[in-house]
CSV table of C-alpha atoms and ligand atoms in Angstrom, one decimal:
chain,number,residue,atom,x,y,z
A,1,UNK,CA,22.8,-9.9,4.4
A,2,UNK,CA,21.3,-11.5,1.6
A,3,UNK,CA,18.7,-9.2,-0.6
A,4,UNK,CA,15.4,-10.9,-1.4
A,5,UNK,CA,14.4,-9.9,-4.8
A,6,UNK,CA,11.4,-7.5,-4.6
A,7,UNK,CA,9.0,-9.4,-7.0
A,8,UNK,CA,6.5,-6.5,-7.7
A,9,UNK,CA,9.6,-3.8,-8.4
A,10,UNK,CA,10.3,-6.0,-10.8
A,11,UNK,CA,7.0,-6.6,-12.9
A,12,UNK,CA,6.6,-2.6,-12.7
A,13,UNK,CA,10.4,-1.9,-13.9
A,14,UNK,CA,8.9,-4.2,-17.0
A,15,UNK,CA,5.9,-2.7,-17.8
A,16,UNK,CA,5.1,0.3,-15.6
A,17,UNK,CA,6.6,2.7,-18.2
A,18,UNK,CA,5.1,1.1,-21.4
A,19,UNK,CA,1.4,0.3,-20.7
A,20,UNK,CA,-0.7,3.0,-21.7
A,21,UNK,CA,-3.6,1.5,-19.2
A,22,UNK,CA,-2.7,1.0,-15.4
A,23,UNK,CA,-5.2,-0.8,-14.0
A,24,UNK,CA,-2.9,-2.2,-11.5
A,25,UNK,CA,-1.7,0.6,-9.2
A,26,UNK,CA,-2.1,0.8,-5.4
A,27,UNK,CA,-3.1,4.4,-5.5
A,28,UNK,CA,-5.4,7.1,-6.7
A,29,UNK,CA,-4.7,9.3,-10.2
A,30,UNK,CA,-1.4,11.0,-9.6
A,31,UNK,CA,-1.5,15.1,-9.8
A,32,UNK,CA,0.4,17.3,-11.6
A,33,UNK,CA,3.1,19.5,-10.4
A,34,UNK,CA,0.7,22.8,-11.9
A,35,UNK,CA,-2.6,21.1,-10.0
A,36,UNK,CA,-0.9,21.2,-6.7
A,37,UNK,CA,0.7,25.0,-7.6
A,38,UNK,CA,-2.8,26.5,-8.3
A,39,UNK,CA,-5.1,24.5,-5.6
A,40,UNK,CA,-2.3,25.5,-3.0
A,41,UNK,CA,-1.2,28.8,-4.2
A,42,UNK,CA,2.3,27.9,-4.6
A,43,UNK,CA,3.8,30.8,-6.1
A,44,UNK,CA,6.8,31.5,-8.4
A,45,UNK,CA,8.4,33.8,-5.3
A,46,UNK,CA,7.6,30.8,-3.0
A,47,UNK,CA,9.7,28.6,-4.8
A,48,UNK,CA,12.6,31.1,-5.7
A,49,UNK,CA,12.7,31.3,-1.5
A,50,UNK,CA,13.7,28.1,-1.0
A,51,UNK,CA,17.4,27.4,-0.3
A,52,UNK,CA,18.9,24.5,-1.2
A,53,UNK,CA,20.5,23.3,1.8
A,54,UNK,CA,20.3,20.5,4.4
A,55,UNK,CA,18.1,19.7,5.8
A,56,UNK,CA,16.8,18.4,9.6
A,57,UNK,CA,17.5,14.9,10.2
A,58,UNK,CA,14.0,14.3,11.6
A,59,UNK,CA,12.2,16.6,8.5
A,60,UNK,CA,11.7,20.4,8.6
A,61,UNK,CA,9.8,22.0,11.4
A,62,UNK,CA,6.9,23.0,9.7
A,63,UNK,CA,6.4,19.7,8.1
A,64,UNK,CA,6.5,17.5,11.2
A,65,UNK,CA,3.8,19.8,12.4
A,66,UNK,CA,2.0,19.6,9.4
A,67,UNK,CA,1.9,15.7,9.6
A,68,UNK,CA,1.8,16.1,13.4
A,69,UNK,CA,-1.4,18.1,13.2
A,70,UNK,CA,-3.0,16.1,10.9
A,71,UNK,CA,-2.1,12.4,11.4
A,72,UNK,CA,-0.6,12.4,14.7
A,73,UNK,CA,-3.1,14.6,17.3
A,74,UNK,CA,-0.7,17.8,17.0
A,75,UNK,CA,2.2,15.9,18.8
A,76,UNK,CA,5.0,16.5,16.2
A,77,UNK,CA,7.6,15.0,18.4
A,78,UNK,CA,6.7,12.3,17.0
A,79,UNK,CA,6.9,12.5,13.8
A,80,UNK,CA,9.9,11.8,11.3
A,81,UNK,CA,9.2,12.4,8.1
A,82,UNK,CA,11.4,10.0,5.5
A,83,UNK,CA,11.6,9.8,1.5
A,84,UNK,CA,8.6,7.7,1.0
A,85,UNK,CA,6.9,5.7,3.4
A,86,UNK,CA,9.4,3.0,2.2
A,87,UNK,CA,12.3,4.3,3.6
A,88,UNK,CA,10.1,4.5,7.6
A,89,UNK,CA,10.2,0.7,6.9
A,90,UNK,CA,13.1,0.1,6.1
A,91,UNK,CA,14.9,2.3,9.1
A,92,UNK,CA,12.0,0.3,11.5
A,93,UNK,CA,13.1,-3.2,10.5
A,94,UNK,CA,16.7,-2.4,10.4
A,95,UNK,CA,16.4,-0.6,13.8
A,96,UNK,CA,14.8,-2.9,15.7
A,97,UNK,CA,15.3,-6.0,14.3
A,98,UNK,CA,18.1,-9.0,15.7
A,99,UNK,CA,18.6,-11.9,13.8
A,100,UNK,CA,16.4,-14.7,15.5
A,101,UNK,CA,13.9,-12.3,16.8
A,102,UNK,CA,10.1,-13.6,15.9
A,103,UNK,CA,8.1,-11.2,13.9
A,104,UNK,CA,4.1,-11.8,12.9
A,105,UNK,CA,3.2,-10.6,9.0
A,106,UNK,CA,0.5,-10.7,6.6
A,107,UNK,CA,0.2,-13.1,4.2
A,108,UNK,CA,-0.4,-11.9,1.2
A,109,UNK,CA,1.5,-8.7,2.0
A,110,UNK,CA,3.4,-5.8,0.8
A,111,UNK,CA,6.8,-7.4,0.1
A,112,UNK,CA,8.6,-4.7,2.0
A,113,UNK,CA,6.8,-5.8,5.2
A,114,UNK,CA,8.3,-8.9,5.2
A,115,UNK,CA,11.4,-10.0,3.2
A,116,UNK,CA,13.4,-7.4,5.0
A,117,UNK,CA,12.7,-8.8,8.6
A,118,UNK,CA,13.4,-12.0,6.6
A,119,UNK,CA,16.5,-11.4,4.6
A,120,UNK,CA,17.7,-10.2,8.5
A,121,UNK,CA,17.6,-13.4,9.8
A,122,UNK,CA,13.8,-13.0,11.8
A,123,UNK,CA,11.3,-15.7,12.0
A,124,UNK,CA,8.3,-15.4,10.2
A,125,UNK,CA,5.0,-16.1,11.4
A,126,UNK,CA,2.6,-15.7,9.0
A,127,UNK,CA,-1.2,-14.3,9.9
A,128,UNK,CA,-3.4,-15.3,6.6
A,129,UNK,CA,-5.8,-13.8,4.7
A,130,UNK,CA,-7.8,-15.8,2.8
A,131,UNK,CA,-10.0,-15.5,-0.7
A,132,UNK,CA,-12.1,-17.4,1.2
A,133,UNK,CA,-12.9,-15.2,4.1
A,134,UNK,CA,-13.5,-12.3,1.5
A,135,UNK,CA,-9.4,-11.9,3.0
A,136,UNK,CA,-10.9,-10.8,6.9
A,137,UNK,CA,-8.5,-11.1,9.2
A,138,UNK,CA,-9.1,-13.5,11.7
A,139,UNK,CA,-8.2,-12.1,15.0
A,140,UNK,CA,-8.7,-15.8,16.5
A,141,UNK,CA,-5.5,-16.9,14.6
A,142,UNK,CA,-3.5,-14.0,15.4
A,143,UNK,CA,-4.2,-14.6,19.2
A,144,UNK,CA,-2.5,-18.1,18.1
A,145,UNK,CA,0.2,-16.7,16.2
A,146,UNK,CA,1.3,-13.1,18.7
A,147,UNK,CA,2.6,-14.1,22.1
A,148,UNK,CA,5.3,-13.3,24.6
A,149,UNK,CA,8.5,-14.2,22.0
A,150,UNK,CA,6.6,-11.9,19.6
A,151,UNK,CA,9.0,-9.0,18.9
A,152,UNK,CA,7.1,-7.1,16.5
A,153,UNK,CA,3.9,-7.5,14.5
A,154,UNK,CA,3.7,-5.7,11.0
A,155,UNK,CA,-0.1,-4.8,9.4
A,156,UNK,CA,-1.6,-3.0,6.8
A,157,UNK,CA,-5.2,-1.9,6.9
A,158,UNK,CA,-6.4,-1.1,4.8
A,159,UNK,CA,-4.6,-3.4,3.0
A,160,UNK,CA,-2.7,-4.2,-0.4
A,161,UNK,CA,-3.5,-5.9,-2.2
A,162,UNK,CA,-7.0,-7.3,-1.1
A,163,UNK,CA,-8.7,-3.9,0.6
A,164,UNK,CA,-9.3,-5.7,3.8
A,165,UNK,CA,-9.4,-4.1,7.0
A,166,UNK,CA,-10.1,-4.4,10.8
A,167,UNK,CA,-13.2,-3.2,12.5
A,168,UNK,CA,-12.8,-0.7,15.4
A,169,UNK,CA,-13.1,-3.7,17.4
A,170,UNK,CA,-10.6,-5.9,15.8
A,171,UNK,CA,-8.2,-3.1,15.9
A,172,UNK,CA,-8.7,-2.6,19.7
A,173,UNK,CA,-8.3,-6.5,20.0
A,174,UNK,CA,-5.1,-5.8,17.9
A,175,UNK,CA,-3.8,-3.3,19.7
A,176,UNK,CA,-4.2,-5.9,23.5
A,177,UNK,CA,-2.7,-8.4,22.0
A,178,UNK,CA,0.6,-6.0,20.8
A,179,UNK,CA,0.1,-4.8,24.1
A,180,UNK,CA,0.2,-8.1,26.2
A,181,UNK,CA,3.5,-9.3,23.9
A,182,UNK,CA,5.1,-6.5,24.9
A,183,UNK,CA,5.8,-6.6,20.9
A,184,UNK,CA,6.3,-3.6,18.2
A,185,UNK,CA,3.1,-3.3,16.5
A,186,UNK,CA,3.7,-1.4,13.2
A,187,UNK,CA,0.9,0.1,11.6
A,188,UNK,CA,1.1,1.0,7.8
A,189,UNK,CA,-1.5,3.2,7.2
A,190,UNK,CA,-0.5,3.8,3.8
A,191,UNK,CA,-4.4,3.4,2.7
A,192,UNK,CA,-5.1,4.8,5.9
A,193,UNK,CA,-8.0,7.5,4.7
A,194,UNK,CA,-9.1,5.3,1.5
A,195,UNK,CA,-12.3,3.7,3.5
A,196,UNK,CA,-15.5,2.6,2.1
A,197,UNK,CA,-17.3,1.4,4.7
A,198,UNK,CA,-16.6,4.2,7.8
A,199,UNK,CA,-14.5,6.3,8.9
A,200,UNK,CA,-10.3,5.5,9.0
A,201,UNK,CA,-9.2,4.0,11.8
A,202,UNK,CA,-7.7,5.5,14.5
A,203,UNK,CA,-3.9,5.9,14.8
A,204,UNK,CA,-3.0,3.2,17.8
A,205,UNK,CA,0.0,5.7,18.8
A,206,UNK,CA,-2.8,7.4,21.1
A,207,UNK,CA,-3.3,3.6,22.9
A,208,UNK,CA,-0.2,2.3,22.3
A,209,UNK,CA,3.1,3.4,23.1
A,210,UNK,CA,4.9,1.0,21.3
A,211,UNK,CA,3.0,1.1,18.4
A,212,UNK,CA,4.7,2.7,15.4
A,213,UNK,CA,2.9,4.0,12.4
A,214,UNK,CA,4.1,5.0,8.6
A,215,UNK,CA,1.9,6.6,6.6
A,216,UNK,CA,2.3,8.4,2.9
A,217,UNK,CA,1.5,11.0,0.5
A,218,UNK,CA,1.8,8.2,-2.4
A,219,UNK,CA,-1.2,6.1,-2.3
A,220,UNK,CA,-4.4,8.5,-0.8
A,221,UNK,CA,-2.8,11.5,-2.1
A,222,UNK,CA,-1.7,11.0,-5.3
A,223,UNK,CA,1.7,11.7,-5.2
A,224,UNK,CA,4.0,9.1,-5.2
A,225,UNK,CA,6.6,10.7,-7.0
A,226,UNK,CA,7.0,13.5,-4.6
A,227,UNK,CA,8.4,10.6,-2.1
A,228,UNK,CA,7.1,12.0,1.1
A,229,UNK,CA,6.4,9.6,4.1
A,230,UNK,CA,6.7,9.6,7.2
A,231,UNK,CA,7.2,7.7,11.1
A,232,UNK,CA,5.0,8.6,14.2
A,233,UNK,CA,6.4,6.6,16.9
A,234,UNK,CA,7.7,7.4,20.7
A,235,UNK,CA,11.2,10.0,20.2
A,236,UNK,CA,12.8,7.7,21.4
A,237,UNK,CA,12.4,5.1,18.9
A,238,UNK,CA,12.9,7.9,16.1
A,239,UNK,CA,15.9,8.4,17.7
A,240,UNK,CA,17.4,4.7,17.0
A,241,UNK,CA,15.9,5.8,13.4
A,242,UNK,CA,17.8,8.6,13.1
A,243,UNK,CA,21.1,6.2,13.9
A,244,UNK,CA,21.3,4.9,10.7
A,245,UNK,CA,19.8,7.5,9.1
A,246,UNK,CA,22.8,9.3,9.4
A,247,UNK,CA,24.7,6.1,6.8
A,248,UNK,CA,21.4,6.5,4.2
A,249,UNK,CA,19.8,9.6,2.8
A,250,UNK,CA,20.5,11.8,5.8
A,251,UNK,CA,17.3,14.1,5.1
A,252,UNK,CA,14.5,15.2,2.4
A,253,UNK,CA,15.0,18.1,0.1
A,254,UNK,CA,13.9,21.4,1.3
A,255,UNK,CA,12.2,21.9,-1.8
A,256,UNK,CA,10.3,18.3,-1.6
A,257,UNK,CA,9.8,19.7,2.1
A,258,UNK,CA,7.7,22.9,1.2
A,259,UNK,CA,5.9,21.6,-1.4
A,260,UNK,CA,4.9,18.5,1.1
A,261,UNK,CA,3.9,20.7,3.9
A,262,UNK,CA,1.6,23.2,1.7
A,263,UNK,CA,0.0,20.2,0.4
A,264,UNK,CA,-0.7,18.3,3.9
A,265,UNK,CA,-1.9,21.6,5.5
A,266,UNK,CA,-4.9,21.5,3.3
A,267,UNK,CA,-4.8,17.5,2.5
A,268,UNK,CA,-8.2,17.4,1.8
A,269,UNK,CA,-8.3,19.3,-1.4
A,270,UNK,CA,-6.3,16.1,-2.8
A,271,UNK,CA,-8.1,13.3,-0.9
A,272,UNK,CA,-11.8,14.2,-0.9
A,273,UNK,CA,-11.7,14.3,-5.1
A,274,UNK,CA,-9.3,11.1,-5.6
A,275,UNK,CA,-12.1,9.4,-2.5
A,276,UNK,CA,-15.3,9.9,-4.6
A,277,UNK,CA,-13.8,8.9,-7.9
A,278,UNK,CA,-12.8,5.8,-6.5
A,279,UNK,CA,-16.2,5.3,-4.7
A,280,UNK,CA,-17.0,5.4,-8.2
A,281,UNK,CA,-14.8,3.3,-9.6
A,282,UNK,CA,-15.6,0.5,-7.5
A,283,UNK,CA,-18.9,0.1,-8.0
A,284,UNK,CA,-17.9,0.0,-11.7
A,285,UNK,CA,-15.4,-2.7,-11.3
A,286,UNK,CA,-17.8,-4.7,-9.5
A,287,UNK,CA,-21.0,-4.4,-11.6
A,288,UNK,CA,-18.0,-5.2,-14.8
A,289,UNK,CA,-16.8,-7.9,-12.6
A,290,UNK,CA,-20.3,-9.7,-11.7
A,291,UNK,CA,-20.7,-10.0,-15.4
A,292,UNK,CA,-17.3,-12.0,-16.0
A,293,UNK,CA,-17.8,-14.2,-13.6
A,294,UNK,CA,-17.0,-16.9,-15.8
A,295,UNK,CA,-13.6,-15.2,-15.6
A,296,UNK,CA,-13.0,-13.7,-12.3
A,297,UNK,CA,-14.5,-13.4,-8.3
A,298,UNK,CA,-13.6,-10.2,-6.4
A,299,UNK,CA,-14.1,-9.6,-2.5
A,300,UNK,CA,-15.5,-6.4,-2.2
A,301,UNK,CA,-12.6,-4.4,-0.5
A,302,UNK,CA,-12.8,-2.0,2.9
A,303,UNK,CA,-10.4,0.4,1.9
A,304,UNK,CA,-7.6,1.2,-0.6
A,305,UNK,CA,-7.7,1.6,-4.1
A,306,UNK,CA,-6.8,-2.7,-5.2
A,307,UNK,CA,-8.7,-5.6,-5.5
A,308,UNK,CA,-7.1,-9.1,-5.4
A,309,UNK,CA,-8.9,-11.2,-7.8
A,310,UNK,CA,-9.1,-14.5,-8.2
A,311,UNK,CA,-9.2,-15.7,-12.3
A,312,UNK,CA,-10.5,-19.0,-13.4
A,313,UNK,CA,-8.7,-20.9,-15.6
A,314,UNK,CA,-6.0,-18.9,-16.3
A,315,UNK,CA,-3.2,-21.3,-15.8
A,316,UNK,CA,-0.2,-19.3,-15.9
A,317,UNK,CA,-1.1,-15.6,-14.5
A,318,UNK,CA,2.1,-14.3,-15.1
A,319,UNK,CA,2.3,-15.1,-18.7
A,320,UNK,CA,-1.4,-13.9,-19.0
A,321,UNK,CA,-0.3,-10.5,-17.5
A,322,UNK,CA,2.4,-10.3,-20.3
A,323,UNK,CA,0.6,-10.9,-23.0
A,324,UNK,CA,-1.9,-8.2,-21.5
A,325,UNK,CA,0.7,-5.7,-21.8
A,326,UNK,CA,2.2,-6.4,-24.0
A,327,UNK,CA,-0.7,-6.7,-26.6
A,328,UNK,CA,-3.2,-4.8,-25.2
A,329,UNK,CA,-1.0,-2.4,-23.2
A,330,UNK,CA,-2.9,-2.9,-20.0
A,331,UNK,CA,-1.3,-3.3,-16.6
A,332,UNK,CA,-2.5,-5.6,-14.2
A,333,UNK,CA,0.3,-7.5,-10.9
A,334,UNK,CA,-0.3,-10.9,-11.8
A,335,UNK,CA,-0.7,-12.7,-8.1
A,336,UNK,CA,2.5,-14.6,-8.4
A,337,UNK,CA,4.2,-10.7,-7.3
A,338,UNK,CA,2.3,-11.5,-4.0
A,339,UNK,CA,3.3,-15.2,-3.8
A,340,UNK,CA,-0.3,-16.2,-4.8
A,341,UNK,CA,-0.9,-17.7,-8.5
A,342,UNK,CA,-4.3,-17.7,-9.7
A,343,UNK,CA,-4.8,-13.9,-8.7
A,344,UNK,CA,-4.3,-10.4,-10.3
A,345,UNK,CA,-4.0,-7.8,-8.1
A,346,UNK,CA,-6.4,-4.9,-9.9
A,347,UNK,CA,-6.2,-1.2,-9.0
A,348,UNK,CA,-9.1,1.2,-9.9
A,349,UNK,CA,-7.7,4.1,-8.5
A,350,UNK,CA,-7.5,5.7,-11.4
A,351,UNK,CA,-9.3,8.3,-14.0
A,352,UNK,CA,-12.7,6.2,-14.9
A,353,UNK,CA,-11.4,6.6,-18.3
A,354,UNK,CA,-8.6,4.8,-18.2
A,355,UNK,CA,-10.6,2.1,-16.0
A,356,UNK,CA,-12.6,1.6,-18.6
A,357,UNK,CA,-10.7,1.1,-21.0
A,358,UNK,CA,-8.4,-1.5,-19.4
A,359,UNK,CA,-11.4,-3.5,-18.1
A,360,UNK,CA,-12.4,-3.6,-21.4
A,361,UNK,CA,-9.3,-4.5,-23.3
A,362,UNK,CA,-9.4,-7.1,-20.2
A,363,UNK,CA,-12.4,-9.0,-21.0
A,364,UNK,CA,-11.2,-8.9,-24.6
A,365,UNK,CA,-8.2,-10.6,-23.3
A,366,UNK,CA,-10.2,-13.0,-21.1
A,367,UNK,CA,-12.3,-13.8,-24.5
A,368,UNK,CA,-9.8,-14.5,-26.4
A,369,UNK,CA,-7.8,-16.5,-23.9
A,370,UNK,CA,-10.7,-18.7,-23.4
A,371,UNK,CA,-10.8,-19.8,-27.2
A,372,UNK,CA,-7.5,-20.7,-27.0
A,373,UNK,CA,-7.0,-22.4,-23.4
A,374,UNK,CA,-10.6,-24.5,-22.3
A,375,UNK,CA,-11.7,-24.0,-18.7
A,376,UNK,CA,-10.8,-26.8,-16.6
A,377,UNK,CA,-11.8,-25.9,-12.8
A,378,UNK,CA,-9.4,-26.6,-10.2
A,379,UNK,CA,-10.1,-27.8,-7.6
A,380,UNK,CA,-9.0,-25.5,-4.9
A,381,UNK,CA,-10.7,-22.6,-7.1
A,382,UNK,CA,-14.6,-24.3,-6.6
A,383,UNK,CA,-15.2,-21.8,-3.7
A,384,UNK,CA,-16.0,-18.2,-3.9
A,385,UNK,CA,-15.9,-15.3,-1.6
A,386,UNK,CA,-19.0,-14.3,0.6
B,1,PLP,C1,1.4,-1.1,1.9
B,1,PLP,C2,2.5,-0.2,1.4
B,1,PLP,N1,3.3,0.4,2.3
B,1,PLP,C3,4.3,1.2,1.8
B,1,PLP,C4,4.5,1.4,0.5
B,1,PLP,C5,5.6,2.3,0.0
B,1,PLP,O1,5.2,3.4,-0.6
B,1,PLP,P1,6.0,4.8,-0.6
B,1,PLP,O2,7.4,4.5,-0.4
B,1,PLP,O3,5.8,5.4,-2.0
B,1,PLP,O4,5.4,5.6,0.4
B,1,PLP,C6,3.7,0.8,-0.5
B,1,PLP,C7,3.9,0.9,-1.9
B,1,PLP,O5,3.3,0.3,-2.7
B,1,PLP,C8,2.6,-0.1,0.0
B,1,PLP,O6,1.8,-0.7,-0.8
């Protein structure tokens, strides 16, 4: 099997660890290991408890219920929970994937959700979203793109990088046309909660029993480093998970576990903080982002924490992202991570502080930039989002 580089592991590997401003990540401000102790009462004893051995193969029992109870409608037979929500993809694609078989994606996407189907031999089909469209997804061209040689389709929504989601409506139109295929639909609802404009969208395991959904405690919750994800999907698709499971990491750490399962039983003491300082942030970004016009054009997103913006006359995005961080030690994902030149992918997830600051040290950037490079529009770049 060949490996298809993963172009944003890459840029972060760079800079990730150097730039004192990220204003580039997919998720909210990370907590600290004492936050979580004190607003979940972890205690000293609690931790002293815990016994270092293996663990279950589908997660600990109290975790699955603890995801079960709050993701999944209670049903924790459903649930496996994996390291990350990165490894659920990866065990999905491998597991019920042939070479050949035909599988719909987003485009722009989460690299992940595609270039593994890909670098196993599956056919592409590619459902766009465009700058455009403000990046809606037009459920007319899916209907041209999902049909009976559809083995699987693979969504985000909300999604990264652009914060575009489905309607209720859309979803349910989503969901028929899965449905009619006969096709996997798998549901990344790794921004699942991060919503702007209603309430998160409803898991389409209730509808759907083909439909298989990962989800995360990286991106709403703040906690990617505690690498908790997990899989709702029929038992007995986690059980073809499970298969090759047993040649990978074989489980989570008990202690990972416990710490993961106080933290989802009261879930909303990290998302409801991390929600309103990013309803915050937005409006921020946008007011800073209506006054460089000149520079940039943002759709307002749905959901999630990232914008994907489009810059003007910036010829070379990847180069301007460089000298960003490494002048001004500010990270941005130039667009070329996503496929897509001419766009930064902009995350203001974080403290307002340190969005601040980077949008600032931005528009210095921009400024200067502009002295040196003239702005010449292109001519694919004349339009701008509704
Ligand atoms: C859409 C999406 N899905 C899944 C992941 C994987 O995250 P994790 O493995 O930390 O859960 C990411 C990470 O950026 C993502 O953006």
């Amino acid at each position: 099997m060949e490996v298809i580089p993963a172009h944003l592991e890459y840029w972060l590997r760079d800079y990730y660890f150097t730039c004192e401003f990220d204003i580039s990540c997919s998720g909210v401000e990370n907590f600290s290991f004492g936050e979580l102790r004190r607003l979940f009462n972890i205690t000293p004893d609690d931790l002293d408890r815990i016994v270092l051995r293996d663990s279950r193969t589908l997660g600990d029992p109290d975790l699955r219920t603890a995801i079960g109870n709050r993701w999944a409608n209670g049903k924790a037979e459903r649930v496996m929970a994996t390291n990350g929500s990165s490894e659920a993809i990866y065990l999905i694609m491998h597991s019920l994937l042939e070479p050949g078989d035909e599988v719909v994606v987003l485009d722009p996407a989460y690299q992940q959700l595609f270039s593994i189907a890909e670098s196993s031999g599956c056919k592409l089909k590619y459902w766009p979203l465009r700058f455009e469209n403000s990046f809606r997804p037009d459920l007319a061209e899916a209907r041209h793109l999902i049909g009976p040689q559809t083995r699987m389709i693979v969504v985000n929504f909300p999604h990264n990088p652009t914060g575009a989601s489905l309607t209720p409506a859309e979803q349910d139109g989503l969901i028929d046309l899965a449905a009619r295929a006969g096709a996997y639909l798998v549901w990344d609802a790794a921004f699942g909660e991060l919503t702007y404009d209603g309430p998160p969208l409803p898991d389409p395991g209730e509808r759907y029993d083909r439909s298989i959904t990962v989800g995360t405690l990286s991106k709403a919750y703040g906690l990617p480093g505690l690498r908790v994800g997990w899989c709702l999907a029929a038992p007995e698709v986690l059980e073809r998970l499970v298969q090759l499971r047993d040649y990978t990491t074989l489980a989570l750490s008990p202690l990972v576990e416990h710490v993961a399962t106080r933290v989802i039983e009261n879930g909303d003491l990290l998302l409801q903080p991390r929600l309103s300082q990013a309803r915050q942030n937005l409006e921020l970004l946008l007011s800073w982002a209506n006054r460089h016009s000149e520079f940039v054009s943002i759709a307002r997103p749905q959901g999630g924490v990232c914008v994907f913006m489009r810059t003007h006359g910036v010829a070379d995005v990847e180069y301007f992202c460089r000298q960003l961080a490494d002048e001004y030690k500010v990270l941005l994902v130039p667009g070329t991570s996503f496929g897509q030149p001419n766009h930064v992918r902009l995350g203001f997830g974080c403290s307002t502080r340190e969005l601040t600051e980077g949008l600032s040290r931005l528009s210095e950037h921009f400024h200067k930039y502009r002295q040196v490079q003239p702005y010449v529009t292109p001519i694919h770049q004349t339009a701008s989002p509704a």
